[in-house]
mmCIF file of C-alpha atoms in Angstrom:
data_model
loop_
_atom_site.group_PDB
_atom_site.id
_atom_site.type_symbol
_atom_site.label_atom_id
_atom_site.label_comp_id
_atom_site.label_asym_id
_atom_site.label_seq_id
_atom_site.Cartn_x
_atom_site.Cartn_y
_atom_site.Cartn_z
ATOM 1 C CA MET B 1 12.616 -32.538 -17.900
ATOM 2 C CA MET B 2 9.249 -31.432 -17.148
ATOM 3 C CA GLY B 3 6.541 -33.087 -19.323
ATOM 4 C CA HIS B 4 5.108 -30.360 -20.552
ATOM 5 C CA PHE B 5 7.796 -28.673 -21.476
ATOM 6 C CA SER B 6 9.441 -32.261 -22.988
ATOM 7 C CA LYS B 7 6.487 -32.426 -25.164
ATOM 8 C CA ALA B 8 6.289 -28.668 -26.464
ATOM 9 C CA LEU B 9 10.033 -29.416 -27.195
ATOM 10 C CA GLU B 10 9.609 -32.504 -29.095
ATOM 11 C CA LYS B 11 6.607 -30.863 -30.807
ATOM 12 C CA ARG B 12 8.902 -28.026 -32.384
ATOM 13 C CA GLY B 13 11.762 -30.335 -33.792
ATOM 14 C CA LEU B 14 13.838 -29.821 -30.617
ATOM 15 C CA GLU B 15 14.752 -33.185 -30.026
ATOM 16 C CA ARG B 16 18.390 -33.229 -32.087
ATOM 17 C CA SER B 17 21.315 -34.793 -30.574
ATOM 18 C CA ASP B 18 23.502 -31.976 -32.154
ATOM 19 C CA LYS B 19 24.769 -29.601 -29.682
ATOM 20 C CA PRO B 20 23.859 -25.962 -30.386
ATOM 21 C CA GLU B 21 26.207 -23.717 -32.158
ATOM 22 C CA VAL B 22 26.681 -21.172 -29.708
ATOM 23 C CA SER B 23 27.434 -17.702 -30.259
ATOM 24 C CA THR B 24 29.366 -15.335 -27.513
ATOM 25 C CA ALA B 25 27.877 -11.975 -30.109
ATOM 26 C CA GLU B 26 25.594 -9.667 -29.402
ATOM 27 C CA ALA B 27 21.796 -10.821 -29.576
ATOM 28 C CA PRO B 28 21.108 -11.113 -33.333
ATOM 29 C CA VAL B 29 17.992 -9.386 -34.867
ATOM 30 C CA PRO B 30 14.862 -11.643 -33.298
ATOM 31 C CA GLU B 31 12.700 -12.594 -36.565
ATOM 32 C CA VAL B 32 9.368 -11.029 -35.704
ATOM 33 C CA PRO B 33 6.800 -11.123 -38.086
ATOM 34 C CA GLU B 34 5.757 -7.720 -39.506
ATOM 35 C CA ASP B 35 1.673 -8.027 -39.648
ATOM 36 C CA LEU B 36 -1.111 -6.212 -41.081
ATOM 37 C CA ALA B 37 -3.318 -4.175 -38.744
ATOM 38 C CA ALA B 38 -6.745 -6.026 -38.286
ATOM 39 C CA PRO B 39 -9.209 -4.794 -40.570
ATOM 40 C CA GLY B 40 -10.994 -1.936 -40.690
ATOM 41 C CA GLU B 41 -8.579 -0.849 -37.738
ATOM 42 C CA GLU B 42 -5.560 1.709 -38.223
ATOM 43 C CA THR B 43 -2.195 0.877 -36.224
ATOM 44 C CA PRO B 44 -1.665 3.273 -33.774
ATOM 45 C CA GLU B 45 1.496 5.082 -33.942
ATOM 46 C CA ALA B 46 4.205 4.594 -31.416
ATOM 47 C CA PRO B 47 7.671 6.451 -30.808
ATOM 48 C CA PRO B 48 10.994 4.858 -31.702
ATOM 49 C CA LEU B 49 12.073 3.185 -28.480
ATOM 50 C CA GLY B 50 14.641 0.820 -29.711
ATOM 51 C CA ILE B 51 17.565 -0.028 -31.594
ATOM 52 C CA ALA B 52 17.287 -1.964 -35.026
ATOM 53 C CA GLY B 53 16.467 -5.330 -34.272
ATOM 54 C CA HIS B 54 14.896 -4.797 -30.796
ATOM 55 C CA PRO B 55 11.884 -3.115 -31.264
ATOM 56 C CA LEU B 56 8.939 -2.585 -29.191
ATOM 57 C CA VAL B 57 6.414 -4.833 -31.132
ATOM 58 C CA VAL B 58 3.465 -4.877 -28.394
ATOM 59 C CA LEU B 59 3.665 -1.273 -29.549
ATOM 60 C CA SER B 60 4.502 -0.798 -33.136
ATOM 61 C CA ASP B 61 2.832 -3.441 -34.297
ATOM 62 C CA PRO B 62 0.385 -4.325 -31.661
ATOM 63 C CA TRP B 63 -2.366 -6.982 -33.409
ATOM 64 C CA SER B 64 0.766 -9.163 -34.852
ATOM 65 C CA TYR B 65 0.733 -13.016 -33.420
ATOM 66 C CA SER B 66 3.999 -12.032 -31.875
ATOM 67 C CA SER B 67 2.471 -9.027 -29.829
ATOM 68 C CA GLU B 68 -0.266 -11.426 -28.814
ATOM 69 C CA GLN B 69 1.962 -13.986 -27.364
ATOM 70 C CA PHE B 70 3.795 -11.647 -25.632
ATOM 71 C CA ARG B 71 0.132 -10.362 -24.050
ATOM 72 C CA SER B 72 -0.420 -14.085 -23.209
ATOM 73 C CA ILE B 73 3.102 -14.045 -21.303
ATOM 74 C CA LYS B 74 1.415 -10.789 -19.329
ATOM 75 C CA THR B 75 -1.856 -12.370 -18.342
ATOM 76 C CA THR B 76 0.063 -15.720 -17.013
ATOM 77 C CA ILE B 77 2.082 -13.303 -14.906
ATOM 78 C CA MET B 78 -0.666 -11.290 -13.694
ATOM 79 C CA PHE B 79 -3.584 -13.829 -13.527
ATOM 80 C CA PRO B 80 -1.815 -17.180 -12.726
ATOM 81 C CA GLU B 81 -3.894 -20.304 -12.509
ATOM 82 C CA ASP B 82 -2.709 -21.052 -9.048
ATOM 83 C CA GLY B 83 -3.728 -17.368 -7.913
ATOM 84 C CA LYS B 84 -0.074 -17.102 -6.172
ATOM 85 C CA THR B 85 0.996 -13.464 -6.783
ATOM 86 C CA ARG B 86 4.427 -13.463 -8.930
ATOM 87 C CA ARG B 87 6.068 -9.820 -8.793
ATOM 88 C CA VAL B 88 9.564 -10.392 -9.692
ATOM 89 C CA ILE B 89 10.109 -12.199 -12.811
ATOM 90 C CA LEU B 90 13.343 -13.498 -14.291
ATOM 91 C CA VAL B 91 13.712 -13.816 -17.784
ATOM 92 C CA THR B 92 16.546 -16.028 -19.024
ATOM 93 C CA SER B 93 17.777 -18.538 -22.240
ATOM 94 C CA ALA B 94 19.445 -21.665 -22.712
ATOM 95 C CA VAL B 95 22.144 -20.432 -24.577
ATOM 96 C CA PRO B 96 23.412 -16.912 -25.643
ATOM 97 C CA ALA B 97 21.765 -15.156 -28.521
ATOM 98 C CA GLU B 98 18.045 -16.224 -28.240
ATOM 99 C CA GLY B 99 16.293 -13.197 -27.653
ATOM 100 C CA LYS B 100 15.926 -12.688 -24.303
ATOM 101 C CA SER B 101 16.311 -9.356 -23.861
ATOM 102 C CA PHE B 102 13.791 -8.558 -26.623
ATOM 103 C CA VAL B 103 11.267 -10.588 -24.895
ATOM 104 C CA ALA B 104 11.675 -9.418 -21.364
ATOM 105 C CA ALA B 105 11.613 -5.641 -22.966
ATOM 106 C CA ASN B 106 8.230 -6.796 -24.707
ATOM 107 C CA VAL B 107 6.842 -8.476 -21.887
ATOM 108 C CA ALA B 108 7.527 -5.271 -19.564
ATOM 109 C CA ALA B 109 5.952 -3.013 -22.266
ATOM 110 C CA ALA B 110 2.946 -5.023 -22.114
ATOM 111 C CA ILE B 111 2.468 -5.071 -18.440
ATOM 112 C CA ALA B 112 2.726 -1.260 -18.566
ATOM 113 C CA GLY B 113 -0.151 -0.778 -20.986
ATOM 114 C CA SER B 114 -2.536 -2.467 -18.598
ATOM 115 C CA LEU B 115 -4.254 0.113 -16.633
ATOM 116 C CA ASP B 116 -3.346 0.001 -13.311
ATOM 117 C CA ASN B 117 0.111 -1.457 -13.186
ATOM 118 C CA GLN B 118 3.244 -0.288 -13.346
ATOM 119 C CA VAL B 119 6.601 -2.195 -13.897
ATOM 120 C CA MET B 120 10.211 -2.223 -13.659
ATOM 121 C CA VAL B 121 12.983 -3.608 -15.923
ATOM 122 C CA ILE B 122 16.598 -5.179 -14.460
ATOM 123 C CA ASP B 123 19.167 -5.580 -17.099
ATOM 124 C CA SER B 124 21.062 -7.953 -15.112
ATOM 125 C CA ASP B 125 23.521 -9.064 -18.049
ATOM 126 C CA LEU B 126 26.713 -7.082 -17.064
ATOM 127 C CA ARG B 127 28.120 -9.209 -19.948
ATOM 128 C CA GLN B 128 26.562 -8.172 -22.952
ATOM 129 C CA PRO B 129 23.324 -5.553 -21.551
ATOM 130 C CA VAL B 130 21.168 -4.236 -24.085
ATOM 131 C CA VAL B 131 18.086 -3.249 -22.495
ATOM 132 C CA ALA B 132 19.490 0.659 -22.357
ATOM 133 C CA ASP B 133 19.470 0.322 -25.947
ATOM 134 C CA ILE B 134 16.138 -0.921 -26.377
ATOM 135 C CA PHE B 135 14.955 1.731 -24.049
ATOM 136 C CA SER B 136 16.925 4.650 -25.811
ATOM 137 C CA LEU B 137 18.446 5.296 -22.240
ATOM 138 C CA PRO B 138 21.793 7.477 -22.332
ATOM 139 C CA SER B 139 24.966 5.787 -22.865
ATOM 140 C CA GLU B 140 26.353 7.556 -19.368
ATOM 141 C CA ALA B 141 23.053 6.712 -17.245
ATOM 142 C CA PRO B 142 24.246 5.067 -14.093
ATOM 143 C CA GLY B 143 23.146 1.245 -13.930
ATOM 144 C CA LEU B 144 23.162 -1.683 -11.840
ATOM 145 C CA ASP B 145 27.221 -1.925 -11.515
ATOM 146 C CA ALA B 146 27.252 1.375 -9.842
ATOM 147 C CA PHE B 147 24.661 0.475 -7.352
ATOM 148 C CA LEU B 148 26.304 -2.999 -6.596
ATOM 149 C CA ASN B 149 29.499 -1.599 -6.176
ATOM 150 C CA ASN B 150 28.038 0.944 -3.771
ATOM 151 C CA ARG B 151 28.892 4.165 -6.590
ATOM 152 C CA CYS B 152 25.468 5.134 -6.282
ATOM 153 C CA GLY B 153 22.402 5.169 -4.546
ATOM 154 C CA LEU B 154 19.034 3.192 -5.787
ATOM 155 C CA ASP B 155 16.861 6.075 -6.999
ATOM 156 C CA GLU B 156 19.890 7.199 -9.016
ATOM 157 C CA VAL B 157 19.889 4.343 -11.228
ATOM 158 C CA ILE B 158 16.075 4.025 -11.652
ATOM 159 C CA HIS B 159 15.523 5.876 -14.939
ATOM 160 C CA PRO B 160 11.974 6.726 -16.667
ATOM 161 C CA THR B 161 11.133 5.654 -19.762
ATOM 162 C CA HIS B 162 8.901 7.041 -22.808
ATOM 163 C CA LEU B 163 6.462 4.410 -21.356
ATOM 164 C CA GLU B 164 4.576 6.337 -18.076
ATOM 165 C CA LYS B 165 4.345 3.240 -16.405
ATOM 166 C CA LEU B 166 7.780 1.976 -17.105
ATOM 167 C CA SER B 167 10.859 2.167 -15.538
ATOM 168 C CA VAL B 168 14.702 0.817 -16.129
ATOM 169 C CA ILE B 169 17.566 0.071 -14.168
ATOM 170 C CA PRO B 170 20.129 -0.523 -16.847
ATOM 171 C CA ALA B 171 23.408 -2.845 -16.375
ATOM 172 C CA GLY B 172 25.592 0.104 -16.885
ATOM 173 C CA LYS B 173 29.334 -0.421 -17.793
ATOM 174 C CA THR B 174 30.499 -3.901 -18.182
ATOM 175 C CA VAL B 175 32.627 -5.034 -15.731
ATOM 176 C CA GLU B 176 35.277 -7.800 -14.594
ATOM 177 C CA ASN B 177 33.169 -9.576 -11.899
ATOM 178 C CA PRO B 178 29.493 -10.126 -13.312
ATOM 179 C CA SER B 179 28.941 -13.256 -10.763
ATOM 180 C CA GLU B 180 30.516 -12.038 -7.909
ATOM 181 C CA LEU B 181 28.557 -8.737 -8.336
ATOM 182 C CA ILE B 182 25.040 -10.061 -9.268
ATOM 183 C CA SER B 183 25.419 -13.206 -6.734
ATOM 184 C CA SER B 184 26.268 -11.140 -3.574
ATOM 185 C CA THR B 185 24.098 -10.077 -0.584
ATOM 186 C CA SER B 186 23.773 -6.443 -1.681
ATOM 187 C CA MET B 187 22.003 -7.737 -5.013
ATOM 188 C CA HIS B 188 19.601 -10.108 -3.060
ATOM 189 C CA HIS B 189 19.211 -6.992 -0.693
ATOM 190 C CA LEU B 190 18.121 -4.965 -3.463
ATOM 191 C CA ILE B 191 15.638 -7.349 -4.437
ATOM 192 C CA ASP B 192 13.789 -7.473 -1.370
ATOM 193 C CA ASP B 193 13.905 -3.885 -1.089
ATOM 194 C CA LEU B 194 12.458 -3.669 -4.426
ATOM 195 C CA LYS B 195 9.411 -5.868 -3.042
ATOM 196 C CA MET B 196 8.757 -3.673 0.072
ATOM 197 C CA ARG B 197 9.161 -0.181 -1.919
ATOM 198 C CA TYR B 198 7.414 -0.824 -4.813
ATOM 199 C CA ALA B 199 5.051 -3.332 -3.905
ATOM 200 C CA ASP B 200 2.679 -2.160 -6.680
ATOM 201 C CA HIS B 201 5.136 -3.096 -9.262
ATOM 202 C CA TYR B 202 6.247 -5.785 -11.429
ATOM 203 C CA VAL B 203 10.030 -6.124 -11.807
ATOM 204 C CA ILE B 204 11.241 -8.027 -15.078
ATOM 205 C CA ILE B 205 14.735 -9.400 -14.910
ATOM 206 C CA ASP B 206 16.884 -9.852 -18.007
ATOM 207 C CA SER B 207 19.252 -12.189 -17.050
ATOM 208 C CA PRO B 208 22.337 -14.374 -19.211
ATOM 209 C CA PRO B 209 22.102 -18.073 -19.519
ATOM 210 C CA PRO B 210 22.548 -19.723 -16.196
ATOM 211 C CA LEU B 211 24.452 -22.566 -17.939
ATOM 212 C CA PHE B 212 27.145 -19.920 -18.899
ATOM 213 C CA ALA B 213 26.340 -17.581 -15.894
ATOM 214 C CA PRO B 214 26.460 -18.881 -12.751
ATOM 215 C CA GLU B 215 25.023 -15.717 -11.346
ATOM 216 C CA THR B 216 21.488 -16.525 -13.051
ATOM 217 C CA VAL B 217 21.180 -19.533 -11.010
ATOM 218 C CA ALA B 218 21.875 -17.697 -7.743
ATOM 219 C CA LEU B 219 19.629 -14.930 -8.821
ATOM 220 C CA SER B 220 16.670 -17.547 -9.666
ATOM 221 C CA ARG B 221 16.678 -18.439 -5.713
ATOM 222 C CA HIS B 222 15.199 -14.929 -5.319
ATOM 223 C CA VAL B 223 12.615 -14.247 -7.758
ATOM 224 C CA ASP B 224 8.883 -15.397 -7.913
ATOM 225 C CA GLY B 225 8.808 -16.641 -11.495
ATOM 226 C CA ILE B 226 11.125 -17.988 -14.476
ATOM 227 C CA VAL B 227 10.544 -17.303 -18.111
ATOM 228 C CA VAL B 228 12.563 -19.536 -20.427
ATOM 229 C CA VAL B 229 13.380 -17.947 -24.124
ATOM 230 C CA VAL B 230 14.242 -21.191 -26.367
ATOM 231 C CA ARG B 231 15.359 -20.612 -30.171
ATOM 232 C CA ASN B 232 13.893 -23.269 -31.951
ATOM 233 C CA ASP B 233 16.398 -23.284 -34.895
ATOM 234 C CA LYS B 234 19.064 -23.405 -32.544
ATOM 235 C CA THR B 235 18.970 -24.806 -29.628
ATOM 236 C CA SER B 236 18.412 -28.961 -28.595
ATOM 237 C CA LYS B 237 15.938 -30.380 -26.428
ATOM 238 C CA LYS B 238 18.900 -31.705 -24.556
ATOM 239 C CA VAL B 239 20.430 -28.408 -23.728
ATOM 240 C CA VAL B 240 17.067 -26.967 -22.578
ATOM 241 C CA GLY B 241 16.792 -29.845 -20.338
ATOM 242 C CA GLU B 242 20.649 -29.112 -18.898
ATOM 243 C CA MET B 243 19.187 -25.736 -18.183
ATOM 244 C CA LEU B 244 16.542 -26.235 -16.358
ATOM 245 C CA ASP B 245 18.325 -28.667 -14.032
ATOM 246 C CA LYS B 246 19.971 -25.252 -12.864
ATOM 247 C CA VAL B 247 17.109 -23.593 -12.006
ATOM 248 C CA ASP B 248 14.088 -24.193 -9.457
ATOM 249 C CA ARG B 249 11.541 -26.177 -11.845
ATOM 250 C CA THR B 250 8.826 -25.205 -9.756
ATOM 251 C CA LYS B 251 9.364 -21.107 -10.338
ATOM 252 C CA VAL B 252 9.482 -21.870 -14.801
ATOM 253 C CA ILE B 253 5.924 -20.423 -15.454
ATOM 254 C CA GLY B 254 6.322 -20.697 -18.991
ATOM 255 C CA ILE B 255 8.531 -20.716 -22.310
ATOM 256 C CA VAL B 256 9.288 -18.826 -25.426
ATOM 257 C CA LEU B 257 9.820 -20.729 -28.942
ATOM 258 C CA ASN B 258 11.711 -18.144 -30.771
ATOM 259 C CA ARG B 259 11.336 -18.785 -34.777
ATOM 260 C CA HIS B 260 9.059 -21.231 -35.202
ATOM 261 C CA ASP B 261 5.927 -21.340 -37.863
ATOM 262 C CA VAL B 262 3.067 -19.462 -37.303
ATOM 263 C CA PRO B 263 -0.017 -21.636 -37.541
ATOM 264 C CA PHE B 264 -1.960 -21.552 -40.492
ATOM 265 C CA GLY B 265 -3.552 -18.254 -41.477
ATOM 266 C CA ARG B 266 -2.835 -16.416 -38.228
ATOM 267 C CA ASP B 267 -0.610 -13.862 -39.853
ATOM 268 C CA ARG B 268 -1.090 -13.465 -43.005
ATOM 269 C CA GLY B 269 1.399 -16.073 -44.940
ATOM 270 C CA TYR B 270 4.379 -14.600 -42.613
ATOM 271 C CA SER B 271 6.337 -17.745 -40.945
ATOM 272 C CA GLU B 272 8.381 -16.917 -37.683
ATOM 273 C CA TYR B 273 7.423 -15.601 -34.109
ATOM 274 C CA TYR B 274 7.522 -15.984 -30.822
ATOM 275 C CA ALA B 275 5.143 -18.730 -29.556
ATOM 276 C CA TYR B 276 4.415 -19.079 -25.801
ATOM 277 C CA ARG B 277 3.660 -22.591 -23.740
ATOM 278 C CA LYS B 278 2.776 -22.145 -20.342
ATOM 279 C CA GLY B 279 4.684 -24.532 -18.031
ATOM 280 C CA ARG B 280 2.745 -25.889 -14.846
ATOM 281 C CA GLY B 281 6.076 -26.150 -12.801
ATOM 282 C CA ASN B 282 5.790 -29.255 -10.922
ATOM 283 C CA GLY B 283 9.075 -30.150 -10.917
ATOM 284 C CA SER B 284 8.671 -33.690 -12.660
ATOM 285 C CA LYS B 285 10.590 -34.983 -14.572
ATOM 286 C CA SER B 286 10.144 -37.523 -18.092
#
């Protein structure tokens, strides 16, 4: 796998030969530090924009170390070192239940908090969708499944949220043929259409793990960048390497390490957070 990622994973105890325990249940509550506000400052109030266990921490706890990491991802997307514009970003994980939807939602909220940027979140996980719940959309809201099955037009499946500059295309109803729908030319045309119609938007796509969902492999070919979520206490380095082999490594712009120790003194004694490491995306293996 990429040397940069390999070192990061080894450093965080992912060099284990045991296979990860894979769960097909809905993603568990991500354990994010409930940090205190910075000294002398008051935490701004934010509306409850998510279901229990999936808060938008960049709003509810903006000075936390976790929020800092999400803003770091935002900066990498918006101001890449190589100067290349990346508007369509896929967020996925090595195995199920690693917190990818939580990460996608918070990265999108961080981008929406910028002065001049709008963002759209697409839930392409037609197996276990949760983005609609995170943003408190009504359960009957038409979504991606309806659009790809030609039951709704594009404008009908784009929904506003509590955040002025953030909109969502929810997954809609779970379907029996998610791979066929997401791998279809209609989905690819949708991405191209969004790039043209919403050229001033960033598009964040929440997508299931490519090792278990072949449609993510197809979808990854049509995006500008990929962010990978890895759960530190669950996923082996071998599995992460197998996952990266499924996608274009040159598009991987970073990795989010879920449930790992906070650097000493950073979060006043709290021990778990989302850590972000940038990847150079050179495609080399080591």
